[in-house]
Every structure is written in C-alpha cells, then in structure tokens.
Amino acid sequence: MELRLLGPVHARSGSDVVSLGPRQQRLVLAVLALEVNRAVPIDRLVSWVWPDDPPRSAAHAVRVYVHNLRSIVTSAGAADELMIDTEGSSYVLRADPDRVDAHRFLDAVARARAAADDRARVALLDEALGRWTGPALADTAPPDIRQRLCGGLEESRLVAAEDRFDALLRLGVHLQVVGEITSLADAHPTRERLVGQLMLALHRSGQTSKALDLARRTRALLADELGIDPGTELQELILAILRNDPALTSEHAPRAFTSPPPVPAPRTRLIGRDDQVAGIADQLTTTGTRLVTLTGPGGVGKTRLALEVAQRPWTGLGGVAFVSLASVREPAHVLAAIADGIGVHDAVGHPMIDTLRNYLRDRGLLLVVDNCEHVLAAGPDLADLLDAVPRLVVLATSRAPLRIRGEHVRPVEPLTDEAAAELFVERTTQAGAAADLDPSVVRTICQHLDRLPLAIELAAARTRVLPTALLAAQLDRTEARLDLPGPRDLPDRQRTLRATIAWSYELLSADEQALLRAVAVFAGGWTLDAAAAVTGLDPARTLDLHAGLMDVSLIHRTGHADEARFDLLETVRAFALTEAEATDTADDHRARHCGYVETLVDRAGTEMEGPHQAIWFARLTQERDNLWLAMRWLLDRGDIDRFAGICRQWQFSTMLGHTSERARWTSEALNLGAPMSDTARARLLSLCAFASFGPRPDAAVRMADEAVRLGRRQDDLATRQFALSIRGQIALWLEDLDRVDAMFGEAATIGLERGAVCATARDRVGRTAALILRGRYTEADQELAEIEAQMRAQGGPWEVGLVLSFRGKIMLDRGEWTRATPMLVESMDLLASIGDIYLLMYVVQRLAIVLAYSDNARRCAVLFGASTALADQFGLAQLGVHARDGEHAEEKVLVELGQERYDELFAEGRRMPLHELLALVRRPRSESDH
C-alpha cells in the first residue's frame, strides 16, 4: 500500500485506489505520513486539523480518525506495511518511507544530486517530479495549512525543477526546454534562478532580445515588489549576454561557491612597467624577501603595478590574495580587513593576530595590501603577522614606507616620456577621440601632467570634449600649479595630482561638483539610492549626474558592470572632502549619510526575518564600511542611543565572523561616559557579553545579567528578548541548563507577543539544545521538526540551517548516521549560501563524526582538519560542550588510518577552501574514500 500526498491525498494498493475517508481524516494521515516513523503529539494533529478554533472534542475526534484509518489499512491487507502506533499522547506511522510518495520524491532528488552525469541526473529528476499530480495535499488542507505543512516540499519541487533545467541546458537541449522554463518562470517571476535559466535558454535559441527584455522586466518587478536589485549571479548573466560571452554557449558553465574572492583582474594593459614587474617578482621569489613596499604619490600607478605582479604564476605559494585598505579608517582595523580579504573570520574577541596565525600557519600566501598610507600606525601589526607566519609574503602599496624591519622599499617613478605618450594615446582612443594626434602636443600634455598615469587618464577622458591643442593650452595656463620641482618629493607629487583633479573639478557643473563633494562621505562605495539620500536629489537627477562624473573618470562603477554601485579613488575622495569642508557642507553630508545608514538598518531588521535573508546578509556585508563610518560619527558626537540602534543588526556579524570589531565598538561606547538610555545600555551590554565570552567568561556573565535586568525594566520588547537570548546562549556554553530553559523560554514568550517569527524560532531552538544535553532526544526532535516546518515556510536559510544542525546532532547522538548526513549536508549548503562561517564550526564537526562512524575514515579526517581550522578562529570556548563530541570519533579514525596518513588528510582539511569542502561532502563515496 502506497500513500500519495503530492497532489490529492489517496492511497493505492496495487492498481486499486483505497478510500481514506473524509478530508480531516485524510489530513491526519497526511501529517503522520510526512513525519513517518516519528511521533506526532495529538495536540499537534489538532492544531493542523483545526488551526483557528478547535472544538472541545477535537482530541477525541483525532482518536476516532486514527481508529478508522487503522481499519482501512487492515481491510486493504496492508497492516504489515503501514501501522499507526500509539506512544503516550502521540501517534507514529510505522512504515518504510518509500511507501510515501513525498519521501520517495526527496530520495530521488538526493540521488539525482549525487548522479555521475547530467543524463542520469535528468532521468532521476524526471522520476522525482513525475510523482507530483498537483499541489501537495491538494484536496485535503486549505492553502495556508498546505503552505505551513508542505512549504519545504514545494520549495524542493521548484529546486528540483531548476536542477533539471540546469542539467538540460548543460546537455544543450535549450530549444526543447524553453517552453517548460517559461511556464514555471511565469508562475514564479521573482525567482532569479528560473529567470536566469530562461534568459540563457532564450539567448542560446537566438532570442537574445527576449532574454534582455525579460531581464528588464525582472529588474523592475524585483524593485517594485521586493525593493531589491537582482542578485550577483543574475547580474553576471545579463552582462555575459550583453557581451555575447562565448562561455554561455559551452556545454558546462556551472558556478561554484568561491572564497576568498579572486585578485581583481586588470581591465587594461599595463604600459611602461614590464621591467619593474619582473624585478619585483624576482625579488619576492629568489632573494628571500618577504615584504616589499611600493611607494610613490597618489596616481603614480602603485596599485596597478601590484596587481600586475599578482597576476604572475606564483609557484611554491598556496595562493594570492588582494586586500584594499582604502576604506579602513583606523589602524586597529587593518588586521580585521586582511582577515576579511583572505576569507578568515573571527567570532570570539581573541587577538586577530592569533586568528590569522592559526589560519595561515599551513599555507603559503602572497598577500597584496593596497593603500597603506593612511594607516601607517598598523605597521607593527603587519610585522607581527610576518613573524607569526613564516610562509607569508607581503607586497604593500603606500605613499610612504611602513618603516618596519625587513621592509624593502621600491619607489614607483612616473612613466618615461615614451610610455606616458603611449598611455595618453591609448586612453584617448578608448575615449572615442581622434586617433591622429600631434606627438609634440601629446608630449607637452604629459609633461604638464608630470607623467603621472592617473593624471594622464583623467586628462585623456577630456579629449571627448576638448581638442588636444586646446587641452594643452589650458594645462599651460595652470603651469604654476602643475609644474613640479621633482618627482621623488611626496608632498609635491600629492600637489600635482591635486592640481590635476582640481582642473577636472573646475570643468564640472555646479550640480556635479556638489554631488562629488557629497558622495565622498561614503566608505566602500555607494548605490544610487544612497547618493540620492545624501544629496537630497531625486533618483533620475542623481543618475544623470553620476553619468557625467563617470565620463570624466572621477567616479567609477565597482563590482559587475550591471550593478549600480559606485566608488571613487582615494585621492579624488580626499580632494572632494577638502572641497566639502571649504564649502561648509561636510557636516550636513555626514548627518545625511548617518540617516541613510539608520534607514538601511531599520529595513534590514524587517527583511532579514524571512525569505530574503540572504540578500540582506550580502547587502549589510557590502555596506559594512558605511556602517562603521556612521557608527564612528555617532560615537564622536556622543550619541550612544542612535549608535546602539545601528548595532541592532550587528548580531549578523557573528554569523559572518566579525565579532572582534563588535567587541571593540561596544566596549568603546560603554566606556565613553556619554549619556545613554537603559535600552541602549542593555543592547550594548548584550552584544559586548557575547563577543567577550571566549577570553572573559566571568565578565561576559556579569554584563549579560545586567543587560537582562535592564531589559526587563524597558517597554522595548525587542531589546528584552535579545538580552534574554544572549544570556541563554552564554548559559548554554556554561552548561547551566536550568538557566538555558528559563532564559530562552522567557525570550520565546516575548517573541510570540512581538510576532517575531524568526527570533522566536531561534529561541525555541536554544531550548532544545538543553533537551539534547539532557538526553531527551525524542522531545527535542519533535520540537525541532515543528520549527523546521515553520521556518521553511516563513523563515530564512539561516534558521533552517540552524534547525537542521541540531536535528543532525540528535541523529548523531542516537547513532542514526544515515538520517544525520543529509540534514547536516543541507545545513552546510544553507549556511554557506549566506556566508555564515560561525555555525559551520559546529556542523562540520558533527558531519566529521558521522563520517567516522559510517566507515569513511579518509573523508572524516579531512573534515576534522577543516573543523579544527574553524575552531582555531572562533575558539573552543564558544564550541563549548560540543568540543568533546569528536574525541572518540577522532581516536577511531586515527587507529584506522595510522598517524602519518591521518596527519596528511587532517592538514589537507585545514587548508581546504570552503567551496571545495562543500563539494567534498556532496560527492558520492568512491573507492578512494575507504
């Protein structure tokens, strides 16, 4: 006897349809079948059948339905296949999951993802999707109940369809699949993966105009309905279609999760620097030099030269990383910026130098550190890092030497006359100006600009407006400002570039000048809506002015060409900020910038509690420098209440691994001595307590207790819930289980009162952690299963990943390795999709233990290495009681492999990038795994 839930609910015995009775009775069986072999309390069955106003006899009615269902199963001769048992006040359907179509569907999807090739994958996905005959529980439950019960199944159905389309597109059957994708994309017009698949199929089918029209409609729809821009992958696809990228026609063009980001690839050729590139590379590879600093004035081409060096093949090193310090405002943040740039995260508050040493100790790395001149006080930190990591090689750029031992300074000179002329001619040609230029005029222009590459490029952009002869004449009239006594004098070089920027600035309209002064307030770039907020202009006018400033190369787009995000060079920013001070507009710009950040944080607070969570994780990460800038401005003004308001969304920094910065900020605010409300103090104490637990657990407890005391006195329920949640987490680390129950229980009650669905779910998960530690696995898993169903319908990927990590822990403790594995693997995928490295510390360790007891010693050793690398970053104090879980499993694997082989695989795991780790755990087992 088979149960069919993927459509109208019914049962089949052979070719016969078995009647299951009235709708409510079918719903009871459907719930039990969805939770096959897991106990479902009667009160939960009541809540599903009568969600709003259950009758007083509801529990009795459920018992009657179960009695009737047992009779139906017996009459159909299926009592040996399906059995509804009673467990206390719960019922459990005992059956092989393969007798329920929903579980067979999920199993086929899992097998498809593990398939060796796309043809096998399509066949399995066809089998899986063919089980659907309509919406799940179509004739049995109202839409809201179907969504709550089966939202995850419906999402899996969509993902399976998308996986199938991906495979078919890789197989080159785009013509045959266009109609199918169109139908599904029409039903889900904001689902970006589907839209991208349809665009690719249209483009490959010769319908590029339709693909681009679909992109425009999708962009407008996302903006109107969700208030967001398309994601990175869709933007990259749009750009590739616009460029008619040949890669789009290849058989295989899959994307993979990558971390850290690649070194920026130069978009223009480097002129006149070949000998310097070879000399720097030779010095770093053959002489034992570990720190080279390229010095020179702004605009001389230090960054461009460093990028060219980084593009060379670096044998003997594990990789190359590029870190820009342009947006870093304080020397204390330099090591944190380096950690971000190489994919290292921290969530404990230990010294960043220790975190970096632990991460890099097994890796050889060329680290390019750009724009050091404004954070020279961080030189000793960089020296300590070099001392701590023997295989680290650093190439720095700075207008001044770092002045630390072991530094080899290489001044970057202006271009030669010939190279400067070649650069000017090439850039004027790229700008669309006449290619027939008078060499003597070109030489005069370059001499006026002192052969500085940036100055030459800024001037070349003007040749679209001015003939070169007139350009040379204008530069001649400003000769007193531009004719410099010598190229090696740093202040003079700075004045030369400033004069060149000033000349370009004077050619702007008054509105363009005002916009440039305003956007200089941003750190790490800005969007058009951010610029409009700071300038007070309407979006259309803001866009027009940005186009004008881009034409003269004073601002530039960052990221992907289809992404409306902008930035400017630091030298241009410094000039514009000086002009803002001179025109008395700087304070107004700072205030408007802070207001924009506060609005962004308020919006994130709402949007992150739901399905758009990943988008807002990425957005807040992208805007982190602007958050820092606004927070610094508020701290300098002593406005702690508004500062604490921005900190509201800094709990996401734990997930992304930025807790050290949060500890520094909150400690400074608490010790500033400025007035603040009890609400602000409670929130800051909570944040500081969490960040300080690793190195100072006693102080963390005191701060968290004070935060709870203050929170209970406030009307601000969100702050009260947050303080209780933090105290509950600290209690969990300390294994104070009674306090865990009390804190998370009170927090969850407040969350229900607030209607904060995701926050309440997180607190409920916190309570289940105490149940697990007490060994009450069945109760904990029932609670987590209910939370999982709710979060798949209403939450975000982080909450689902959190729940799955704990459900995997229960299966691990029970020894149910087969059930634990897919839960933990899906948890890894979800957490990686939003960049949460912190929770992965637990998940990777749990999956390693599962592999140890599943006779997969080789893969287990690799995962133990990876989990140890994460624990080195976050600290065993936060791993807490779970640090002991892996000891026996690790001993077992060590015996199986032997010390030498175990150490090799362990070291491999420590070095393995996250995307390779994800691919490893998803890969089917092979002979090499034994």
PDB file of C-alpha atoms in Angstrom, residues 848 851 856-864 905 919-926 929:
ATOM      1  CA  ALA A 848      33.030  14.580  10.574  1.00  0.00           C
ATOM      2  CA  LEU A 851      31.629  10.008   8.694  1.00  0.00           C
ATOM      3  CA  ASN A 856      34.511   6.838   5.799  1.00  0.00           C
ATOM      4  CA  ALA A 857      37.754   7.486   7.635  1.00  0.00           C
ATOM      5  CA  ARG A 858      39.572   9.393   4.877  1.00  0.00           C
ATOM      6  CA  ARG A 859      36.849  11.976   4.357  1.00  0.00           C
ATOM      7  CA  CYS A 860      36.328  12.186   8.114  1.00  0.00           C
ATOM      8  CA  ALA A 861      39.985  13.119   8.691  1.00  0.00           C
ATOM      9  CA  VAL A 862      39.701  15.921   6.123  1.00  0.00           C
ATOM     10  CA  LEU A 863      36.591  17.301   7.832  1.00  0.00           C
ATOM     11  CA  PHE A 864      38.221  17.119  11.253  1.00  0.00           C
ATOM     12  CA  LEU A 905      44.449  14.289   5.441  1.00  0.00           C
ATOM     13  CA  ALA A 919      31.906  19.765  -2.964  1.00  0.00           C
ATOM     14  CA  LEU A 920      33.624  17.038  -0.959  1.00  0.00           C
ATOM     15  CA  VAL A 921      30.694  16.384   1.380  1.00  0.00           C
ATOM     16  CA  ARG A 922      28.226  16.331  -1.535  1.00  0.00           C
ATOM     17  CA  ARG A 923      30.340  13.969  -3.632  1.00  0.00           C
ATOM     18  CA  PRO A 924      29.246  10.294  -3.680  1.00  0.00           C
ATOM     19  CA  ARG A 925      31.507   7.847  -1.903  1.00  0.00           C
ATOM     20  CA  SER A 926      34.169   6.187  -4.036  1.00  0.00           C
ATOM     21  CA  ASP A 929      37.174   7.079   0.436  1.00  0.00           C
TER      22      ASP A 929
END
